[in-house]
Coordinates of C-alpha atoms in Angstrom, one line a residue:
X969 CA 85.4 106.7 106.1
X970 CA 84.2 104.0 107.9
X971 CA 86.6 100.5 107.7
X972 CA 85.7 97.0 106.8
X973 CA 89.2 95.7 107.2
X974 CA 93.1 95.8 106.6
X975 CA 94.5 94.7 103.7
X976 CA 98.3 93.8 103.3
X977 CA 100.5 91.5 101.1
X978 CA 102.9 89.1 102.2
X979 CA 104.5 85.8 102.0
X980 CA 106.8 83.5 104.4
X981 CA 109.9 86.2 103.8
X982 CA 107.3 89.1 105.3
X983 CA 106.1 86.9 108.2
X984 CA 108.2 88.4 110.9
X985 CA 107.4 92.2 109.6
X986 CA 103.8 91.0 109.7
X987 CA 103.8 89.6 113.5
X988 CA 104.9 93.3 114.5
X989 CA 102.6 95.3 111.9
X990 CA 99.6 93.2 113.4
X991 CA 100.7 93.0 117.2
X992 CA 100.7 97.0 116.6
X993 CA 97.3 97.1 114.8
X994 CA 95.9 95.3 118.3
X995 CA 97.7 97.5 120.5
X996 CA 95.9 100.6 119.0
X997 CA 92.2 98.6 119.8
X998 CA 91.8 98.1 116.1
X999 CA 90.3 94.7 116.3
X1000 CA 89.1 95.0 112.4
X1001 CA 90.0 91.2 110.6
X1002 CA 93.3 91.6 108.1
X1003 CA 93.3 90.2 104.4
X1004 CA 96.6 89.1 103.8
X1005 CA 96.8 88.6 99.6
X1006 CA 99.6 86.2 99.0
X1007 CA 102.8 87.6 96.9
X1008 CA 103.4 84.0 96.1
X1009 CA 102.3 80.6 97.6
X1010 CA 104.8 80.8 99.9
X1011 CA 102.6 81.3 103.1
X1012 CA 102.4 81.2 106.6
X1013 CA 99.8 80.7 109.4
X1014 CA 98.1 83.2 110.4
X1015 CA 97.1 84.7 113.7
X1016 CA 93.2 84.6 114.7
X1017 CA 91.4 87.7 112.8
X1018 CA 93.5 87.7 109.7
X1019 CA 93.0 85.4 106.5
X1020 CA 94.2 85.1 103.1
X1021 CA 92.6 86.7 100.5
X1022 CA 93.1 84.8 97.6
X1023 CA 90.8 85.9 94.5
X1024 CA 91.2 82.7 92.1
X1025 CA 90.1 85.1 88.9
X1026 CA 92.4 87.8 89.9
X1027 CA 95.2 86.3 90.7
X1028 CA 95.0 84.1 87.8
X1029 CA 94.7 87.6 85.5
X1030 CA 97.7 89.1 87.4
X1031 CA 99.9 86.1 87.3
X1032 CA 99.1 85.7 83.5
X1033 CA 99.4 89.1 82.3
X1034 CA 101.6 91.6 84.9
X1035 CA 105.1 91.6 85.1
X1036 CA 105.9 92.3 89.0
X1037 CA 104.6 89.8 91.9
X1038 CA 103.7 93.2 93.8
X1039 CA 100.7 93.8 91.2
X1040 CA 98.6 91.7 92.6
X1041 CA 97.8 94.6 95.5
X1042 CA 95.4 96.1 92.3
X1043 CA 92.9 93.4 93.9
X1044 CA 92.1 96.2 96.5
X1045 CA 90.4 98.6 93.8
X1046 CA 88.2 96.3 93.2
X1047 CA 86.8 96.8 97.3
X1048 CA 85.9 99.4 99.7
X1049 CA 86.5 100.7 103.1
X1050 CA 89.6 99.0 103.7
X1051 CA 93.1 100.1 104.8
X1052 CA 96.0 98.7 102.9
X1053 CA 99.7 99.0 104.6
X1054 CA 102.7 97.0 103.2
X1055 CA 104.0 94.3 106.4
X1056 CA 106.9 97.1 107.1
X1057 CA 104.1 99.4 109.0
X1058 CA 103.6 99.7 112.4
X1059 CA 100.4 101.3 113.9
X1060 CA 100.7 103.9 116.4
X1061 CA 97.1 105.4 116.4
X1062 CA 93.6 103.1 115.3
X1063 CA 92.9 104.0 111.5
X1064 CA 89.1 104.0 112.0
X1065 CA 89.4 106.8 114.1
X1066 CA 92.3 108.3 112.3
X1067 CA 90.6 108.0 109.3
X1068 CA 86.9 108.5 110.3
X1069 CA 86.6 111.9 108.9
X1070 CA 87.6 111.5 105.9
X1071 CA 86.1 110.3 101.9
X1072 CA 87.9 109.2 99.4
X1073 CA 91.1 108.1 98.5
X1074 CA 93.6 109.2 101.6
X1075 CA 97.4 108.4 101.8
X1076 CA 99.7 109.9 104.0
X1077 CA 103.0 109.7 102.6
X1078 CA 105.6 112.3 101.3
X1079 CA 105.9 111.2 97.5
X1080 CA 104.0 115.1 96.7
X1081 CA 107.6 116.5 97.4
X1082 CA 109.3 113.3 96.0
X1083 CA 107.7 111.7 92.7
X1084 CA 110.8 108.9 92.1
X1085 CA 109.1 105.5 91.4
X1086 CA 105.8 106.5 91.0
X1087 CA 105.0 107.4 87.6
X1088 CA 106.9 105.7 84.2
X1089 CA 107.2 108.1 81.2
X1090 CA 104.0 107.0 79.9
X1091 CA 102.3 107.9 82.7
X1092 CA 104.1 111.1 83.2
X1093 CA 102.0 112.3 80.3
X1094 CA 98.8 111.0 81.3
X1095 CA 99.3 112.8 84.9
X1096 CA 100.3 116.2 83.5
X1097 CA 97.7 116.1 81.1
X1098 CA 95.2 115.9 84.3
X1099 CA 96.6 118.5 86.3
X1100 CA 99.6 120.5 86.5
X1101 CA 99.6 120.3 90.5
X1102 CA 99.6 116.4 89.3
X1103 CA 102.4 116.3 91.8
X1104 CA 100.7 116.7 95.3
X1105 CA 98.6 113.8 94.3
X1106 CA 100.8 110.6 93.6
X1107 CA 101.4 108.3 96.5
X1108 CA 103.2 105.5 98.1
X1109 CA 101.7 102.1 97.0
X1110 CA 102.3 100.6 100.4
X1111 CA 99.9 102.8 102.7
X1112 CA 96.6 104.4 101.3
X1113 CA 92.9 103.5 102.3
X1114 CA 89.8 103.9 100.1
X1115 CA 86.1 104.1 101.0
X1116 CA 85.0 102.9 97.5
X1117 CA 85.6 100.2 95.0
X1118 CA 87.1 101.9 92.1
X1119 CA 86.8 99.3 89.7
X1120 CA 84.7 95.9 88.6
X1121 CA 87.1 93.1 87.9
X1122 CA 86.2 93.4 84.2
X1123 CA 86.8 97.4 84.1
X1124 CA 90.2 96.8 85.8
X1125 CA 91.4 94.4 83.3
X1126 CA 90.6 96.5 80.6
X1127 CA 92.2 100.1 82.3
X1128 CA 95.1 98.5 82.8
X1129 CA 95.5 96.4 79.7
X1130 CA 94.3 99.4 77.5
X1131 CA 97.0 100.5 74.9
X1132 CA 97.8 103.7 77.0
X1133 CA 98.4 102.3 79.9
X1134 CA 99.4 98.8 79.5
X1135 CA 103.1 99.8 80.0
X1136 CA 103.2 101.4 83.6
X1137 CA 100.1 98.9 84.8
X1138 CA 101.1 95.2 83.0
X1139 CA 105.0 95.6 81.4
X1140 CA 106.2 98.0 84.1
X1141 CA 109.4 95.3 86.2
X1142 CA 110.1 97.9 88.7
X1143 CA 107.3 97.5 91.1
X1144 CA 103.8 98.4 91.3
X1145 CA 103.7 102.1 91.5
X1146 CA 103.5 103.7 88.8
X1147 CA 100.5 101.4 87.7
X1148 CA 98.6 101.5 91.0
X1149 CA 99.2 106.0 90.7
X1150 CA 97.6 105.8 87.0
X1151 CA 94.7 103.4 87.6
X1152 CA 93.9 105.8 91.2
X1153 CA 94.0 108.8 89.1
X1154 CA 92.2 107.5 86.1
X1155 CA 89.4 106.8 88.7
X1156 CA 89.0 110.3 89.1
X1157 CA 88.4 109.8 93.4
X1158 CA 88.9 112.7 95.2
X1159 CA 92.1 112.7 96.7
X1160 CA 93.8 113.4 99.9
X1161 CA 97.3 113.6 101.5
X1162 CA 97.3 113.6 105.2
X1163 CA 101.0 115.4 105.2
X1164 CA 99.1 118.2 103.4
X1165 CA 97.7 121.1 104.4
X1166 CA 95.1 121.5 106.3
X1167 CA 96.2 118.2 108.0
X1168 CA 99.8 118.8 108.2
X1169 CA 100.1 115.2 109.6
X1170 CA 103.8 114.8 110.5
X1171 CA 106.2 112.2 108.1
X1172 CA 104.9 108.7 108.2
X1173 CA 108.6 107.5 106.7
X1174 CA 111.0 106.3 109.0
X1175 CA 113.6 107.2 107.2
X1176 CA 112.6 111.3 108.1
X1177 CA 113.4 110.4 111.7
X1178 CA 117.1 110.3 112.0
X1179 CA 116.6 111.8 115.5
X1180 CA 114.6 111.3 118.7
X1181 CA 111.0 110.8 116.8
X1182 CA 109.0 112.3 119.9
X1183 CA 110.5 115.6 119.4
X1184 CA 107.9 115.9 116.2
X1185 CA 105.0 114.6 118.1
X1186 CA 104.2 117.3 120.6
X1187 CA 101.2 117.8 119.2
X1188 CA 99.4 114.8 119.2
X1189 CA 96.9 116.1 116.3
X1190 CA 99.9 116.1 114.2
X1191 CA 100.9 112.2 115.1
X1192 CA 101.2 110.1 112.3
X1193 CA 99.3 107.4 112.6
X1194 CA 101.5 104.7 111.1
X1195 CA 104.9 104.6 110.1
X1196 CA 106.5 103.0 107.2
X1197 CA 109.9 101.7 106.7
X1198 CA 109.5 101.9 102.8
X1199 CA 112.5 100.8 101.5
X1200 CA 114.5 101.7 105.0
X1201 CA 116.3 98.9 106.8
X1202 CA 114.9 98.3 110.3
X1203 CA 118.1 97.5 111.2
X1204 CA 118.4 99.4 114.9
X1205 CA 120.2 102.1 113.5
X1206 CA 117.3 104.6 114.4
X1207 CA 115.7 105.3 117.3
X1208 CA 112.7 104.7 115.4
X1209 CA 113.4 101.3 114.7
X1210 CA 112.0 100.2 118.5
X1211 CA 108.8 101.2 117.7
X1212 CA 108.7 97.9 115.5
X1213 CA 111.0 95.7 117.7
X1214 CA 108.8 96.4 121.0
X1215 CA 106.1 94.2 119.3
X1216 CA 108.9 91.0 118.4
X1217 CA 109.6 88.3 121.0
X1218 CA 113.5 88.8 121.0
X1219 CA 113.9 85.0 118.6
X1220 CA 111.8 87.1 116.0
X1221 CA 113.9 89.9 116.3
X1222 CA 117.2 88.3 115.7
X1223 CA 115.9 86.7 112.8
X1224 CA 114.6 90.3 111.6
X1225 CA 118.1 91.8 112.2
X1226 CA 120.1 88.7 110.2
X1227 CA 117.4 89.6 107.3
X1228 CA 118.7 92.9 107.2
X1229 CA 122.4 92.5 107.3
X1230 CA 124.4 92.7 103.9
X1231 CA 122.7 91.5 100.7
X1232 CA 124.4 89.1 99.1
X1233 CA 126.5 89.6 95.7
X1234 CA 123.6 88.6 93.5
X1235 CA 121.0 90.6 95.4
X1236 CA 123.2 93.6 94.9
X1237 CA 123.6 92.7 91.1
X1238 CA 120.2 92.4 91.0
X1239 CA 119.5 96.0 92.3
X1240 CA 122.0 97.7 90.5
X1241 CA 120.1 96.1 87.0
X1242 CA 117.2 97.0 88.4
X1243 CA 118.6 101.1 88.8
X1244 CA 119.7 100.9 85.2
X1245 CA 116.8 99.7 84.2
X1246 CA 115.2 102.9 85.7
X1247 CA 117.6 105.2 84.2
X1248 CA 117.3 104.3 80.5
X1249 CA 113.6 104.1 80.4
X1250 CA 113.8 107.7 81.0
X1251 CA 112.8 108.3 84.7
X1252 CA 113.4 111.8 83.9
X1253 CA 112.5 114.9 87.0
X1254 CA 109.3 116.5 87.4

């Protein structure tokens, strides 16, 4: 796979997680220019190399039509050669040479051995009816790379608005997901998970690393080449969690760390709806 560029999606909230994601990106030599897509038009300035990728027609389709902010990362299937990662990444390794042997579709997360959040009933069905490994196969929607465009603007619009599919890609509240799994697979790219054998790439989630991280990394073929907080508070409670503060000037770290303190009551509300909102539309096991 040879990369054009990295793709991530932010707004003013993300900016400190971006400073560190692309500080790291630099670090590793990677000198490739980042497309920022904007969760909402509360922006920030960007460093030298990166932009925002704002796609009037898209955008304007998404914020018409799909339910969650985060849908707006479907703009990517529309390109090729690019690398998206979510502003909670840090780079340890250069993803054109971690990814330069490789076609296709590639993630590198663990969701093969935990499917939660990526599927909705609907497209349970549509999954199993594909494959009954369908399993190995479904990703995390915040780190995956692509060396082809899997759709035009107009054959995106009409996958995802298509009867069949319209409630995991446009209705779905919960995040992203499940629609960007279902509009992968109904691509029909070949697919690959780094953690999987042959690769056997070590965890790529912070949260696996409760310990000292190096102890996994003896074997520097097996070296992730990013890490992802995913849902994990960088908060300093890990080891792991320097990895992302060596690249934050200590102002940007403090602000980091007050982000990641308690939620407020209503944030907590809002999370709590949002679990029982998961529960009754079925999210039943594999």
């Amino acid at each position: 796979m040879k990369l054009d560029f990295i793709v991530t999606l932010a707004n003013r909230n993300a900016e400190v997680t971006f400073r560190a994601m692309e500080r790291s990106l630099r670090e590793t030599g990677c000198e490739l220019p980042i497309k920022v897509i904007p969760y909402n038009d509360d922006t920030f300035d960007l460093p030298e190399g990166s932009e925002w990728w704002e796609d009037k027609e898209f955008i304007q389709w998404s914020d018409t039509n799909c339910k969650h902010p985060m849908m707006r990362k479907y703009q990517c299937l529309t390109s090729a050669n690019y690398q998206f990662v979510d502003t909670d990444v840090i780079f340890l390794r250069n993803p054109e040479a971690a990814l330069g042997e490789h076609e296709g579709f590639i993630a590198s997360c663990g969701h093969w051995h935990d499917q939660e959040h990526t599927f909705t009933p609907q497209s349970r069905a549509i999954l199993k009816a594909m494959s009954t490994t369908w399993q190995k196969t479904v990703f995390n929607a915040g780190q995956f790379a692509c060396d082809r465009a899997l759709y035009s603007m107009n054959t995106l619009r009409a996958t995802a608005e298509a009867p069949a599919n319209r409630e995991t890609c446009i209705e779905s509240r919960l995040s992203d997901q499940p629609g960007l799994n279902l509009l992968v697979h109904l691509a029909k790219v070949p697919m690959t998970n780094l953690t999987l054998p042959p690769h056997n790439m070590e965890s790529t989630w912070a949260g696996d690393y409760s310990t000292d991280y190096s102890d996994y990394w003896n074997n520097e073929s097996r070296q992730p080449y990013l890490i992802h907080w995913a849902g994990k508070k960088m908060n300093g409670d890990n080891p792991i969690d320097e990895l992302a503060f060596q690249y934050l000037t200590e102002t940007e770290k403090n602000e980091l760390l007050s982000s990641q303190s308690a939620p407020k009551p209503q944030t907590v509300l809002k999370q709590r709806i949002k679990l029982a909102i998961h529960a009754l539309l079925g999210h039943e096991s594999p």
